[in-house]
Tab-separated table of C-alpha atoms and ligand atoms in Angstrom:
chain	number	residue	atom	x	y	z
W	72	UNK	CA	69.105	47.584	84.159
W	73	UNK	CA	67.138	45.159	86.667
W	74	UNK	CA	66.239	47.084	89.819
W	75	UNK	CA	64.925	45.578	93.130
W	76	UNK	CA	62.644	47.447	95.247
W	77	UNK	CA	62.749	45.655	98.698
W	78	UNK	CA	65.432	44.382	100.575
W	79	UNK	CA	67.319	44.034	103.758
W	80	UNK	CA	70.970	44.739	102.080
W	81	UNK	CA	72.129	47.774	104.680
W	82	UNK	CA	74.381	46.302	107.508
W	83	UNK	CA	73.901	47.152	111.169
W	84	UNK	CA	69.788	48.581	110.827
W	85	UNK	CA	67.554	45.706	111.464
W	86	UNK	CA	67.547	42.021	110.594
W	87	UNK	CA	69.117	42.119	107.568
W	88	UNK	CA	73.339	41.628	107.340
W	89	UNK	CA	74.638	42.042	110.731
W	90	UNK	CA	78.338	43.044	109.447
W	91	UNK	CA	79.764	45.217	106.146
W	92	UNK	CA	80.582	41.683	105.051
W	93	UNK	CA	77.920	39.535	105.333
W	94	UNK	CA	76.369	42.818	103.573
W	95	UNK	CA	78.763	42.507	100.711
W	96	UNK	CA	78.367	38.738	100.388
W	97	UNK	CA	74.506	39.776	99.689
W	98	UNK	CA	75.865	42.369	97.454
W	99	UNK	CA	77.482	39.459	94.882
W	100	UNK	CA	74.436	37.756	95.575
W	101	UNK	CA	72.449	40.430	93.922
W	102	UNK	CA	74.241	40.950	91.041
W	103	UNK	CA	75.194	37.146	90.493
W	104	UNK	CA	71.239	37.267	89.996
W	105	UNK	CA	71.976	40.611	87.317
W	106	UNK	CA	70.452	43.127	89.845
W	107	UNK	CA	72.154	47.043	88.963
W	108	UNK	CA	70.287	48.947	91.193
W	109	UNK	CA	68.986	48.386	94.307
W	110	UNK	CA	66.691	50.061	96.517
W	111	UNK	CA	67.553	49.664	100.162
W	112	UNK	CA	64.565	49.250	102.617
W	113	UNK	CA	65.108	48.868	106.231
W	114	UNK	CA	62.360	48.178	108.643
W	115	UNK	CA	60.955	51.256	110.068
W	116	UNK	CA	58.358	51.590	112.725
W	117	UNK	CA	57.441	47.812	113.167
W	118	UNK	CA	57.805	47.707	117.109
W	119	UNK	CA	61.194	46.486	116.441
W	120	UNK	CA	63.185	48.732	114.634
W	121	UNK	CA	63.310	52.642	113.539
W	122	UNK	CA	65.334	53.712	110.340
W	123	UNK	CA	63.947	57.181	110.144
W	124	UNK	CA	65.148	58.318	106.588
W	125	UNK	CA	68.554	60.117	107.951
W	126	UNK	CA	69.823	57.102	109.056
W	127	UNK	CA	69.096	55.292	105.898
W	128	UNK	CA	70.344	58.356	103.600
W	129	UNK	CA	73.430	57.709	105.675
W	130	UNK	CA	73.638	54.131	105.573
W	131	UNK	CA	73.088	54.212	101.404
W	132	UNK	CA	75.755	56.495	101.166
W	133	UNK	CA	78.658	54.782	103.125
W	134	UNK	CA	77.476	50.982	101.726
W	135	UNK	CA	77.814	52.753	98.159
W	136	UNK	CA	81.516	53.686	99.038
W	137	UNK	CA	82.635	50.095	100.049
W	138	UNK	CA	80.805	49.025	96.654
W	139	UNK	CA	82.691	51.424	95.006
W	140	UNK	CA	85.796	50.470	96.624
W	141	UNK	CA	85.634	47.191	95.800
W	142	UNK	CA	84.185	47.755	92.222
W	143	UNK	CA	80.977	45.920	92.352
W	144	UNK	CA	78.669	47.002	90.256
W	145	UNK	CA	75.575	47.913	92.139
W	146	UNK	CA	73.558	50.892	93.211
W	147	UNK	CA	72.033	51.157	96.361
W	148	UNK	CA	69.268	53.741	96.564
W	149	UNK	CA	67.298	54.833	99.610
W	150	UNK	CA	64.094	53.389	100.728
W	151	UNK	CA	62.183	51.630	103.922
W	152	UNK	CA	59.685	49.194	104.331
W	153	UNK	CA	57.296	51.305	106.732
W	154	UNK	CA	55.031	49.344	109.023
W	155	UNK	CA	51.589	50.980	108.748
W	156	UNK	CA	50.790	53.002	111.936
W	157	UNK	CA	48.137	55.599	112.644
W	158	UNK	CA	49.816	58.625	112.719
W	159	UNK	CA	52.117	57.536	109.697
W	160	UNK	CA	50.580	60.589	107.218
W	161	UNK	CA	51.689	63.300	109.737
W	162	UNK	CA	55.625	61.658	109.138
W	163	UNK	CA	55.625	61.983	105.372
W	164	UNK	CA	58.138	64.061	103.997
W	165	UNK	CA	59.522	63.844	107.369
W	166	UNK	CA	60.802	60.681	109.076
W	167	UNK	CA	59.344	58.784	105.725
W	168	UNK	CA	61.370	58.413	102.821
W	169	UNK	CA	60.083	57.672	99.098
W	170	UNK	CA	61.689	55.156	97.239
W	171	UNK	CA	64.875	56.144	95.802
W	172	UNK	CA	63.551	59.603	96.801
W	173	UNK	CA	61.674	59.264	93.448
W	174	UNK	CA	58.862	61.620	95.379
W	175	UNK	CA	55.969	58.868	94.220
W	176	UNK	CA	56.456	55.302	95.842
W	177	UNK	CA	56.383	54.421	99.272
W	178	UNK	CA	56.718	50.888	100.860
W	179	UNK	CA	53.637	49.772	103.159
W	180	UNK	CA	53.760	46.608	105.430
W	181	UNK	CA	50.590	45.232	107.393
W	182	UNK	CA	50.568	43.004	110.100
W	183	UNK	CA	50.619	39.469	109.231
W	184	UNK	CA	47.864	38.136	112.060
W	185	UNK	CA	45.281	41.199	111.051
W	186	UNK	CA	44.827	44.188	108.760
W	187	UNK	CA	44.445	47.226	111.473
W	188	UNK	CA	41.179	49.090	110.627
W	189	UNK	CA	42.716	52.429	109.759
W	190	UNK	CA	44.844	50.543	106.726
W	191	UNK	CA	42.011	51.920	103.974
W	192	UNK	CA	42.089	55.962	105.247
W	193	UNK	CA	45.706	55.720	105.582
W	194	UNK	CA	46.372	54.067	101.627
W	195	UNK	CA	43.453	56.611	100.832
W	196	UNK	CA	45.201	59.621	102.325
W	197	UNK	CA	48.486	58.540	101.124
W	198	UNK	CA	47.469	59.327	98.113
W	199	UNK	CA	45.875	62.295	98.491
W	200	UNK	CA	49.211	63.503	99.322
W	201	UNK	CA	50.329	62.216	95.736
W	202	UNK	CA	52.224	59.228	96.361
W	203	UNK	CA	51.424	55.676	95.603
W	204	UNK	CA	51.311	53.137	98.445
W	205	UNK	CA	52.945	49.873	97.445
W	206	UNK	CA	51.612	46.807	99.634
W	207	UNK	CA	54.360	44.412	100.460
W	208	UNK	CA	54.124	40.540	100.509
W	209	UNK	CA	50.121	40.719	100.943
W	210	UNK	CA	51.295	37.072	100.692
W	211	UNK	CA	51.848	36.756	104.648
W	212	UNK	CA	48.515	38.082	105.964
W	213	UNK	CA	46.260	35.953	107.150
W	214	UNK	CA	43.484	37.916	106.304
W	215	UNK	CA	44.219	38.677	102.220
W	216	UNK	CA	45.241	34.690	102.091
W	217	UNK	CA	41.991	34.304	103.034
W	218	UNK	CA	40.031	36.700	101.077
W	219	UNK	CA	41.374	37.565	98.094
W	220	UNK	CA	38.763	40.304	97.169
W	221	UNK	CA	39.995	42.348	99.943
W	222	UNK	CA	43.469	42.823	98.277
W	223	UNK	CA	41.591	43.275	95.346
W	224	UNK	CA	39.506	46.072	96.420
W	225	UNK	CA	42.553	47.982	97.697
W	226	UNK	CA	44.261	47.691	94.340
W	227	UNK	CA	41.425	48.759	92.753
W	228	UNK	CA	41.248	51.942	94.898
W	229	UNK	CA	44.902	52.344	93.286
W	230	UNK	CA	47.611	51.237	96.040
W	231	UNK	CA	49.845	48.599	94.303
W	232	UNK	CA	51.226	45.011	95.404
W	233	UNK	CA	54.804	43.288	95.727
W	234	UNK	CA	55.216	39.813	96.480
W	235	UNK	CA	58.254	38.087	97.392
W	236	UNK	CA	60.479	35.961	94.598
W	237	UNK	CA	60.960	33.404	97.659
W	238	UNK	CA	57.138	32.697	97.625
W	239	UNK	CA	56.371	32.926	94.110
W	240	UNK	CA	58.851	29.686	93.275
W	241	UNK	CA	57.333	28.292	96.173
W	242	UNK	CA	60.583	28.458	98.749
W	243	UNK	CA	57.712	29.204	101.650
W	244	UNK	CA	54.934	26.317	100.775
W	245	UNK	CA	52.993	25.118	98.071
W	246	UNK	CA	50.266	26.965	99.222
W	247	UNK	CA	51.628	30.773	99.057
W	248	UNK	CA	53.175	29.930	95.838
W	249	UNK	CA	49.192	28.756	95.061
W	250	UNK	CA	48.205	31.865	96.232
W	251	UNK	CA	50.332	33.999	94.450
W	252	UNK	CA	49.350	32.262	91.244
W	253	UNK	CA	45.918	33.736	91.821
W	254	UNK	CA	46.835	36.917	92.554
W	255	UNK	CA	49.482	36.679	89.034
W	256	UNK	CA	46.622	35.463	87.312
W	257	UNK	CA	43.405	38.424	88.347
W	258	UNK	CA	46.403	41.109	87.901
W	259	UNK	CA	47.345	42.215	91.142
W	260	UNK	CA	50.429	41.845	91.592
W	261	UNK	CA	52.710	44.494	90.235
W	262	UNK	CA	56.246	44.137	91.614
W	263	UNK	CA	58.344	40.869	91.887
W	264	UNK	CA	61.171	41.576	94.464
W	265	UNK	CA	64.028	39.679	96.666
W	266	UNK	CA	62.965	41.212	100.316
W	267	UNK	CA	66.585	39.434	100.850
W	268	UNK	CA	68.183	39.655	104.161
W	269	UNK	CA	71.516	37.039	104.332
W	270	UNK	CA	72.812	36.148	101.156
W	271	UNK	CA	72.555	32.203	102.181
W	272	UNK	CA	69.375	32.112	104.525
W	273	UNK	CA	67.471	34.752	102.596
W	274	UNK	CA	68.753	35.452	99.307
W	275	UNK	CA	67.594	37.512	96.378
W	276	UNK	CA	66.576	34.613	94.174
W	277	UNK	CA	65.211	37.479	91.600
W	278	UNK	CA	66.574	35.651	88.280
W	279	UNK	CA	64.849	32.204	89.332
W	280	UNK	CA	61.555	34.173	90.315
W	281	UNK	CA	61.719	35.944	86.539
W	282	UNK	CA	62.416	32.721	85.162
W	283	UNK	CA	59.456	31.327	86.682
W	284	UNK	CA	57.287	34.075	85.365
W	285	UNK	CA	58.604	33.690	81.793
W	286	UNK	CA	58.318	29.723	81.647
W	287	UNK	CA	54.473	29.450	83.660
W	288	UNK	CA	53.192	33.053	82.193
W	289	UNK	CA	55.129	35.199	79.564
W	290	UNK	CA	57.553	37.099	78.627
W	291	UNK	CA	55.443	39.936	78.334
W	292	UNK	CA	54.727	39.685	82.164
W	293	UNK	CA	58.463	39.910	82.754
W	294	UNK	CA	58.942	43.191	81.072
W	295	UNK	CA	55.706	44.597	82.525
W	296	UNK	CA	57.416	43.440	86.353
W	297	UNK	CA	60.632	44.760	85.252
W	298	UNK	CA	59.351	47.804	83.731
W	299	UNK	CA	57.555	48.557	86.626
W	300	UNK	CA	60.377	48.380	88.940
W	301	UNK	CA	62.324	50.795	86.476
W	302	UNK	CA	59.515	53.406	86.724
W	303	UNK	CA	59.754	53.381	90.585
W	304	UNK	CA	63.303	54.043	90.559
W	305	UNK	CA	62.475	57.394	88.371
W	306	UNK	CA	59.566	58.298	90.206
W	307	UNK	CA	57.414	58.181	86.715
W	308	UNK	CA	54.063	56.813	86.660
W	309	UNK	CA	52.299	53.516	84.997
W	310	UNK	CA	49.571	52.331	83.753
W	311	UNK	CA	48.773	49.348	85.811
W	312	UNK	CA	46.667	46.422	84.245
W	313	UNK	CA	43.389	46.157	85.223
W	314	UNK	CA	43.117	44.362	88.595
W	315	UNK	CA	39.992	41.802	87.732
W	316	UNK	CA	37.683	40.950	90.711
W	317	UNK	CA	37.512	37.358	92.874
W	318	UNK	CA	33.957	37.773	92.688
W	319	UNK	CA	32.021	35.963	90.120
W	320	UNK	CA	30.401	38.771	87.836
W	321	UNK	CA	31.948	41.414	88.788
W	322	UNK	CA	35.113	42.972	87.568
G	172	FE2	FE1	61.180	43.317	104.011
């Protein structure tokens, strides 16, 4: 079982596949890499594009038919990648889906030029509700490539972090893939995943990113990426490892 937790693999919602076959191109993709279960995360609320979480329940359950149909084996599960906007808390269990309706995870993406000032009460009151806020590709913001501690302290306040298998083999620049190193190395990173949207342009590249992580760090890291993904899929919890601190002295 190798799940991935963030993609763009539902035709037709945002700027992921634009037709059911370009969709089902990215489909092979994913399991050419040995992906079984996938969960499906539109764009919502990012200025651009809404997928409140009928339209994705929807969406997962007709691309699951033409999987079907054409026996690939793949699951597609229900998810979003939800932009982080002020009155986001008042939409959960609402417009806002959890991750493969596990009832636990929930996608959170930040600006890339800025993180707004509300982004610490909202990951705060998240989880007040009970649900774990999982930071996607902290990678792209300007702000946590420049100060590392600041992803840092949000981990260690218990939100968790995904970065992209593009950037970790270093498909977006030398220095991301630097970056993510870092973050790797201090423990804050807890989720590898494809964030795939065209099966040529933006692939899921998962096996090459595992790979990576087995030849530069361990196996052990593999599992505890792969493991992680499996308990977000069932909604159980995990025990993270302990995010250590950018600043000397401190951890
Ligand atoms: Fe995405």
């Amino acid at each position: 079982m190798l799940v991935d937790i963030h993609n763009h693999i539902l035709p037709g919602l945002d700027d992921g596949p634009k037709s059911i076959e370009e969709a089902l191109l990215l489909a092979t993709d994913a399991v050419e890499n040995g992906i079984t279960h996938i969960i499906a995360t539109p764009h919502h609320h990012d200025g651009k594009y809404m997928n409140a979480s009928s339209v994705v329940e929807e969406a997962v359950f007709n691309f699951n038919k033409e999987l079907y149909e054409r026996s690939i084996p793949l699951e597609i599960l229900p998810g979003q990648e939800t932009h982080i906007y002020n009155s986001l808390i008042s939409d959960l269990n609402k417009d806002l889906l959890t991750l493969a309706n596990s009832g636990k995870y929930i996608l959170i993406e930040l600006p890339i030029n800025h993180i707004p000032t509300y982004t610490f009460d909202i990951l705060f009151q998240i989880q007040l509700k009970g649900y774990i806020p999982i930071i996607v590709h902290p990678e792209r913001n300007m702000v946590f490539r420049k100060d590392k501690q600041k992803l840092y302290d949000i981990v260690n306040k218990g939100s968790l972090v995904q970065v992209t298998a593009s950037s970790l083999i270093g498909v977006n620049g030398r220095a991301i893939k630097r970056y993510i190193k870092y973050l790797v190395k201090h423990n804050i990173v807890h989720f590898i995943s494809s964030d795939s949207h065209h099966h040529i342009k933006r692939p899921f590249l998962l096996k090459a990113a595992y790979q990576y992580v087995r030849e530069k760090f361990s196996e052990g890291l593999v599992s505890y990426y792969s493991e992680n993904a499996k308990h977000v899929i069932n909604g159980t919890s995990f025990q993270p490892k302990r995010p250590i601190s950018f600043k000397k002295g401190r951890d």
